[in-house]
């Protein structure tokens, strides 16, 4: 329908229906949604026309200029020697899906997801005695982001690597050693909040 409105607009509802071989009534709710989103404008006796106002805002301006640093959450971390049991309790108390594992000086060592913990719990070992270091995904296999990276680039990493969260890190270089201090967590929830905020605006 958008394509028809884009190519032939302004176009009346009846003409759109004709092109789709549908009745005018069948289109009513879809047309209402398109006008509500701002993608399509409607003028009485003129018809429907394409505006794409929201698309422009979402696509070009906002996402490129919004940085991970503007939206990330505080990190939830445990130590490599913490038990699987403690990690599960932390997951519930903090209401998160991914926990990052850090060294004593807060440098990134690994990540544990909900399913990592489920798997460990089903393994039959005593979760009080099983350290998370054994089950975590370990550096250098962790996909990271920084506060300076764009939300769009970080979101693409989440999709590409099929993970729910990225640790937000500050890169620290001492001589030829690089470590990653964990300063936050970037998740799909951050993106959902941002999306809703942008659309509501
Ligand atoms: P779940 O396993 O609960 O579906 P994820 O899809 O986030 O959650 O995790 C899938 C796997 O990827 C897990 O084994 C987890 O340890 C690992 N993982 C989670 N976050 C990251 C990350 N940022 N970089 C690399 N691996 C990750």
mmCIF file of C-alpha atoms and ligand atoms in Angstrom:
data_model
loop_
_atom_site.group_PDB
_atom_site.id
_atom_site.type_symbol
_atom_site.label_atom_id
_atom_site.label_comp_id
_atom_site.label_asym_id
_atom_site.label_seq_id
_atom_site.Cartn_x
_atom_site.Cartn_y
_atom_site.Cartn_z
ATOM 1 C CA UNK A 1 0.000 0.000 0.000
ATOM 2 C CA UNK A 2 2.889 2.330 0.845
ATOM 3 C CA UNK A 3 4.396 1.693 -2.577
ATOM 4 C CA UNK A 4 1.106 2.560 -4.282
ATOM 5 C CA UNK A 5 0.741 5.751 -2.258
ATOM 6 C CA UNK A 6 4.367 6.637 -2.926
ATOM 7 C CA UNK A 7 4.024 6.123 -6.692
ATOM 8 C CA UNK A 8 0.495 7.423 -7.314
ATOM 9 C CA UNK A 9 -0.260 9.755 -4.406
ATOM 10 C CA UNK A 10 -2.290 11.774 -3.830
ATOM 11 C CA UNK A 11 -4.644 8.880 -4.410
ATOM 12 C CA UNK A 12 -8.083 8.147 -2.975
ATOM 13 C CA UNK A 13 -8.845 5.131 -0.792
ATOM 14 C CA UNK A 14 -11.105 3.702 -3.484
ATOM 15 C CA UNK A 15 -8.340 3.893 -6.079
ATOM 16 C CA UNK A 16 -5.884 2.157 -3.734
ATOM 17 C CA UNK A 17 -8.478 -0.554 -3.127
ATOM 18 C CA UNK A 18 -8.976 -0.941 -6.885
ATOM 19 C CA UNK A 19 -5.258 -1.442 -7.459
ATOM 20 C CA UNK A 20 -5.151 -4.102 -4.743
ATOM 21 C CA UNK A 21 -8.353 -5.812 -5.869
ATOM 22 C CA UNK A 22 -9.829 -5.268 -2.424
ATOM 23 C CA UNK A 23 -12.828 -3.430 -1.087
ATOM 24 C CA UNK A 24 -12.379 0.083 0.338
ATOM 25 C CA UNK A 25 -13.641 -1.202 3.718
ATOM 26 C CA UNK A 26 -10.918 -3.852 3.884
ATOM 27 C CA UNK A 27 -8.249 -1.135 3.775
ATOM 28 C CA UNK A 28 -9.730 1.090 6.454
ATOM 29 C CA UNK A 29 -7.711 -0.083 9.467
ATOM 30 C CA UNK A 30 -4.419 -0.301 7.544
ATOM 31 C CA UNK A 31 -4.868 3.211 6.190
ATOM 32 C CA UNK A 32 -5.628 4.451 9.701
ATOM 33 C CA UNK A 33 -2.372 2.936 10.972
ATOM 34 C CA UNK A 34 -0.342 4.440 8.132
ATOM 35 C CA UNK A 35 -1.726 7.909 8.799
ATOM 36 C CA UNK A 36 -1.213 7.537 12.560
ATOM 37 C CA UNK A 37 2.455 6.677 12.094
ATOM 38 C CA UNK A 38 2.960 9.811 10.012
ATOM 39 C CA UNK A 39 4.177 7.835 6.995
ATOM 40 C CA UNK A 40 1.103 8.864 5.067
ATOM 41 C CA UNK A 41 -0.908 12.098 5.068
ATOM 42 C CA UNK A 42 -4.617 12.285 4.247
ATOM 43 C CA UNK A 43 -6.591 15.218 2.842
ATOM 44 C CA UNK A 44 -10.365 15.109 2.350
ATOM 45 C CA UNK A 45 -11.328 15.014 -1.337
ATOM 46 C CA UNK A 46 -7.647 14.847 -2.334
ATOM 47 C CA UNK A 47 -6.575 11.480 -0.968
ATOM 48 C CA UNK A 48 -3.564 9.870 0.605
ATOM 49 C CA UNK A 49 0.015 11.045 0.016
ATOM 50 C CA UNK A 50 3.419 9.818 1.166
ATOM 51 C CA UNK A 51 5.233 11.902 3.801
ATOM 52 C CA UNK A 52 7.750 9.553 5.445
ATOM 53 C CA UNK A 53 8.408 12.120 8.151
ATOM 54 C CA UNK A 54 9.073 9.506 10.808
ATOM 55 C CA UNK A 55 11.197 7.406 8.490
ATOM 56 C CA UNK A 56 13.438 10.375 7.780
ATOM 57 C CA UNK A 57 13.853 11.198 11.450
ATOM 58 C CA UNK A 58 14.552 7.627 12.449
ATOM 59 C CA UNK A 59 16.748 6.703 9.525
ATOM 60 C CA UNK A 60 18.949 9.653 8.757
ATOM 61 C CA UNK A 61 19.344 11.933 11.680
ATOM 62 C CA UNK A 62 18.821 10.316 15.008
ATOM 63 C CA UNK A 63 20.424 6.877 15.044
ATOM 64 C CA UNK A 64 23.670 8.096 13.489
ATOM 65 C CA UNK A 65 24.124 10.828 16.028
ATOM 66 C CA UNK A 66 23.023 8.943 19.143
ATOM 67 C CA UNK A 67 25.887 7.217 20.889
ATOM 68 C CA UNK A 68 26.033 4.154 23.125
ATOM 69 C CA UNK A 69 27.176 6.589 25.840
ATOM 70 C CA UNK A 70 23.746 8.275 25.690
ATOM 71 C CA UNK A 71 21.702 5.150 26.360
ATOM 72 C CA UNK A 72 23.660 2.418 28.139
ATOM 73 C CA UNK A 73 22.806 0.872 31.531
ATOM 74 C CA UNK A 74 25.040 0.265 34.503
ATOM 75 C CA UNK A 75 26.984 -2.980 34.314
ATOM 76 C CA UNK A 76 26.097 -6.012 36.404
ATOM 77 C CA UNK A 77 29.262 -7.983 37.063
ATOM 78 C CA UNK A 78 30.601 -10.918 39.038
ATOM 79 C CA UNK A 79 34.076 -12.304 39.619
ATOM 80 C CA UNK A 80 35.488 -15.290 37.777
ATOM 81 C CA UNK A 81 35.566 -17.272 41.014
ATOM 82 C CA UNK A 82 31.894 -16.500 41.853
ATOM 83 C CA UNK A 83 29.718 -19.580 41.823
ATOM 84 C CA UNK A 84 27.057 -20.352 39.231
ATOM 85 C CA UNK A 85 24.568 -20.217 42.119
ATOM 86 C CA UNK A 86 25.613 -16.632 42.961
ATOM 87 C CA UNK A 87 25.409 -15.638 39.297
ATOM 88 C CA UNK A 88 21.841 -16.992 39.101
ATOM 89 C CA UNK A 89 20.878 -15.045 42.244
ATOM 90 C CA UNK A 90 22.474 -11.897 40.762
ATOM 91 C CA UNK A 91 20.513 -12.423 37.546
ATOM 92 C CA UNK A 92 17.240 -12.454 39.511
ATOM 93 C CA UNK A 93 18.076 -9.648 41.932
ATOM 94 C CA UNK A 94 19.353 -7.295 39.237
ATOM 95 C CA UNK A 95 16.715 -8.370 36.697
ATOM 96 C CA UNK A 96 19.172 -8.731 33.809
ATOM 97 C CA UNK A 97 19.778 -11.353 31.133
ATOM 98 C CA UNK A 98 23.549 -11.125 30.809
ATOM 99 C CA UNK A 99 26.212 -10.791 33.469
ATOM 100 C CA UNK A 100 29.774 -9.751 32.714
ATOM 101 C CA UNK A 101 32.719 -11.318 34.465
ATOM 102 C CA UNK A 102 35.493 -8.968 35.562
ATOM 103 C CA UNK A 103 38.881 -9.143 37.297
ATOM 104 C CA UNK A 104 39.602 -7.421 40.627
ATOM 105 C CA UNK A 105 40.420 -4.177 38.781
ATOM 106 C CA UNK A 106 37.140 -4.324 36.833
ATOM 107 C CA UNK A 107 38.651 -5.520 33.550
ATOM 108 C CA UNK A 108 36.512 -7.651 31.255
ATOM 109 C CA UNK A 109 37.154 -11.391 31.349
ATOM 110 C CA UNK A 110 33.927 -12.943 30.102
ATOM 111 C CA UNK A 111 30.150 -12.991 29.703
ATOM 112 C CA UNK A 112 27.448 -15.320 31.015
ATOM 113 C CA UNK A 113 23.965 -15.480 29.526
ATOM 114 C CA UNK A 114 20.717 -16.923 30.868
ATOM 115 C CA UNK A 115 21.157 -20.054 28.765
ATOM 116 C CA UNK A 116 24.766 -20.552 29.932
ATOM 117 C CA UNK A 117 23.415 -20.652 33.498
ATOM 118 C CA UNK A 118 20.495 -22.909 32.599
ATOM 119 C CA UNK A 119 22.883 -25.314 30.899
ATOM 120 C CA UNK A 120 25.165 -25.326 33.934
ATOM 121 C CA UNK A 121 22.229 -25.855 36.293
ATOM 122 C CA UNK A 122 21.009 -28.804 34.222
ATOM 123 C CA UNK A 123 24.460 -30.360 34.175
ATOM 124 C CA UNK A 124 23.835 -31.929 37.555
ATOM 125 C CA UNK A 125 26.898 -30.421 39.308
ATOM 126 C CA UNK A 126 26.537 -28.508 42.569
ATOM 127 C CA UNK A 127 26.023 -24.921 41.362
ATOM 128 C CA UNK A 128 27.466 -23.647 44.670
ATOM 129 C CA UNK A 129 30.793 -25.234 43.866
ATOM 130 C CA UNK A 130 30.932 -24.502 40.147
ATOM 131 C CA UNK A 131 32.805 -21.246 39.359
ATOM 132 C CA UNK A 132 31.404 -19.106 36.527
ATOM 133 C CA UNK A 133 34.892 -19.032 34.986
ATOM 134 C CA UNK A 134 34.273 -22.569 33.748
ATOM 135 C CA UNK A 135 31.031 -21.830 31.905
ATOM 136 C CA UNK A 136 31.476 -18.233 30.697
ATOM 137 C CA UNK A 137 32.310 -17.117 27.168
ATOM 138 C CA UNK A 138 35.824 -15.815 27.549
ATOM 139 C CA UNK A 139 37.892 -12.945 26.149
ATOM 140 C CA UNK A 140 38.990 -12.408 23.415
ATOM 141 C CA UNK A 141 35.696 -13.831 22.108
ATOM 142 C CA UNK A 142 33.537 -11.108 23.645
ATOM 143 C CA UNK A 143 31.932 -8.553 21.342
ATOM 144 C CA UNK A 144 32.363 -5.102 22.860
ATOM 145 C CA UNK A 145 31.178 -1.563 22.419
ATOM 146 C CA UNK A 146 32.384 1.798 23.705
ATOM 147 C CA UNK A 147 30.494 4.926 24.827
ATOM 148 C CA UNK A 148 31.735 6.648 21.645
ATOM 149 C CA UNK A 149 30.288 4.091 19.238
ATOM 150 C CA UNK A 150 26.957 4.914 17.516
ATOM 151 C CA UNK A 151 23.858 3.077 18.726
ATOM 152 C CA UNK A 152 23.306 1.936 15.156
ATOM 153 C CA UNK A 153 26.748 0.270 14.911
ATOM 154 C CA UNK A 154 26.320 -1.389 18.323
ATOM 155 C CA UNK A 155 22.815 -2.595 17.403
ATOM 156 C CA UNK A 156 24.222 -4.096 14.212
ATOM 157 C CA UNK A 157 26.787 -5.978 16.331
ATOM 158 C CA UNK A 158 23.978 -7.423 18.510
ATOM 159 C CA UNK A 159 22.178 -8.672 15.415
ATOM 160 C CA UNK A 160 25.243 -9.901 13.562
ATOM 161 C CA UNK A 161 26.656 -11.852 16.504
ATOM 162 C CA UNK A 162 23.231 -12.946 17.810
ATOM 163 C CA UNK A 163 23.784 -11.838 21.399
ATOM 164 C CA UNK A 164 21.493 -9.908 23.732
ATOM 165 C CA UNK A 165 24.019 -7.581 25.357
ATOM 166 C CA UNK A 166 27.413 -5.959 24.829
ATOM 167 C CA UNK A 167 29.729 -4.787 27.573
ATOM 168 C CA UNK A 168 30.467 -1.069 27.271
ATOM 169 C CA UNK A 169 34.172 -0.656 27.872
ATOM 170 C CA UNK A 170 36.888 1.938 28.293
ATOM 171 C CA UNK A 171 39.959 0.783 26.389
ATOM 172 C CA UNK A 172 43.113 1.020 28.504
ATOM 173 C CA UNK A 173 46.516 0.681 26.831
ATOM 174 C CA UNK A 174 49.628 0.267 28.955
ATOM 175 C CA UNK A 175 52.719 -0.423 26.845
ATOM 176 C CA UNK A 176 51.675 -3.149 24.421
ATOM 177 C CA UNK A 177 48.998 -4.482 26.818
ATOM 178 C CA UNK A 178 45.355 -3.605 26.189
ATOM 179 C CA UNK A 179 42.655 -4.154 28.797
ATOM 180 C CA UNK A 180 38.975 -3.285 28.770
ATOM 181 C CA UNK A 181 37.457 -1.667 31.835
ATOM 182 C CA UNK A 182 33.727 -2.428 32.036
ATOM 183 C CA UNK A 183 31.762 0.807 32.424
ATOM 184 C CA UNK A 184 28.295 -0.301 31.294
ATOM 185 C CA UNK A 185 26.042 -2.670 29.429
ATOM 186 C CA UNK A 186 24.281 -2.096 26.110
ATOM 187 C CA UNK A 187 21.199 -4.249 25.547
ATOM 188 C CA UNK A 188 18.165 -4.699 23.339
ATOM 189 C CA UNK A 189 16.156 -2.988 26.091
ATOM 190 C CA UNK A 190 18.226 0.193 25.640
ATOM 191 C CA UNK A 191 17.336 0.143 21.946
ATOM 192 C CA UNK A 192 13.642 -0.445 22.662
ATOM 193 C CA UNK A 193 13.569 2.522 25.078
ATOM 194 C CA UNK A 194 15.299 4.731 22.529
ATOM 195 C CA UNK A 195 12.978 3.632 19.733
ATOM 196 C CA UNK A 196 9.873 4.415 21.773
ATOM 197 C CA UNK A 197 11.304 7.779 22.856
ATOM 198 C CA UNK A 198 12.113 8.754 19.266
ATOM 199 C CA UNK A 199 8.741 7.713 17.901
ATOM 200 C CA UNK A 200 6.793 9.367 20.745
ATOM 201 C CA UNK A 201 8.780 12.569 20.210
HETATM 202 P P1 LIG B 1 21.089 -16.611 25.611
HETATM 203 O O1 LIG B 1 22.209 -17.636 25.535
HETATM 204 O O2 LIG B 1 20.440 -16.574 26.963
HETATM 205 O O3 LIG B 1 20.127 -16.724 24.494
HETATM 206 P P2 LIG B 1 22.783 -14.622 24.322
HETATM 207 O O4 LIG B 1 22.187 -14.865 22.960
HETATM 208 O O5 LIG B 1 23.125 -13.213 24.689
HETATM 209 O O6 LIG B 1 21.822 -15.178 25.457
HETATM 210 O O7 LIG B 1 24.105 -15.492 24.456
HETATM 211 C C1 LIG B 1 24.472 -16.509 23.568
HETATM 212 C C2 LIG B 1 25.899 -16.950 23.875
HETATM 213 O O8 LIG B 1 26.808 -15.889 23.597
HETATM 214 C C3 LIG B 1 26.152 -17.353 25.334
HETATM 215 O O9 LIG B 1 26.935 -18.532 25.370
HETATM 216 C C4 LIG B 1 26.912 -16.176 25.943
HETATM 217 O O10 LIG B 1 27.898 -16.572 26.872
HETATM 218 C C5 LIG B 1 27.575 -15.538 24.735
HETATM 219 N N1 LIG B 1 27.584 -14.063 24.821
HETATM 220 C C6 LIG B 1 26.730 -13.232 25.470
HETATM 221 N N2 LIG B 1 27.068 -11.945 25.282
HETATM 222 C C7 LIG B 1 28.162 -11.962 24.483
HETATM 223 C C8 LIG B 1 28.990 -10.933 23.901
HETATM 224 N N3 LIG B 1 28.762 -9.633 24.118
HETATM 225 N N4 LIG B 1 30.045 -11.324 23.134
HETATM 226 C C9 LIG B 1 30.277 -12.635 22.893
HETATM 227 N N5 LIG B 1 29.552 -13.649 23.407
HETATM 228 C C10 LIG B 1 28.503 -13.310 24.179
#
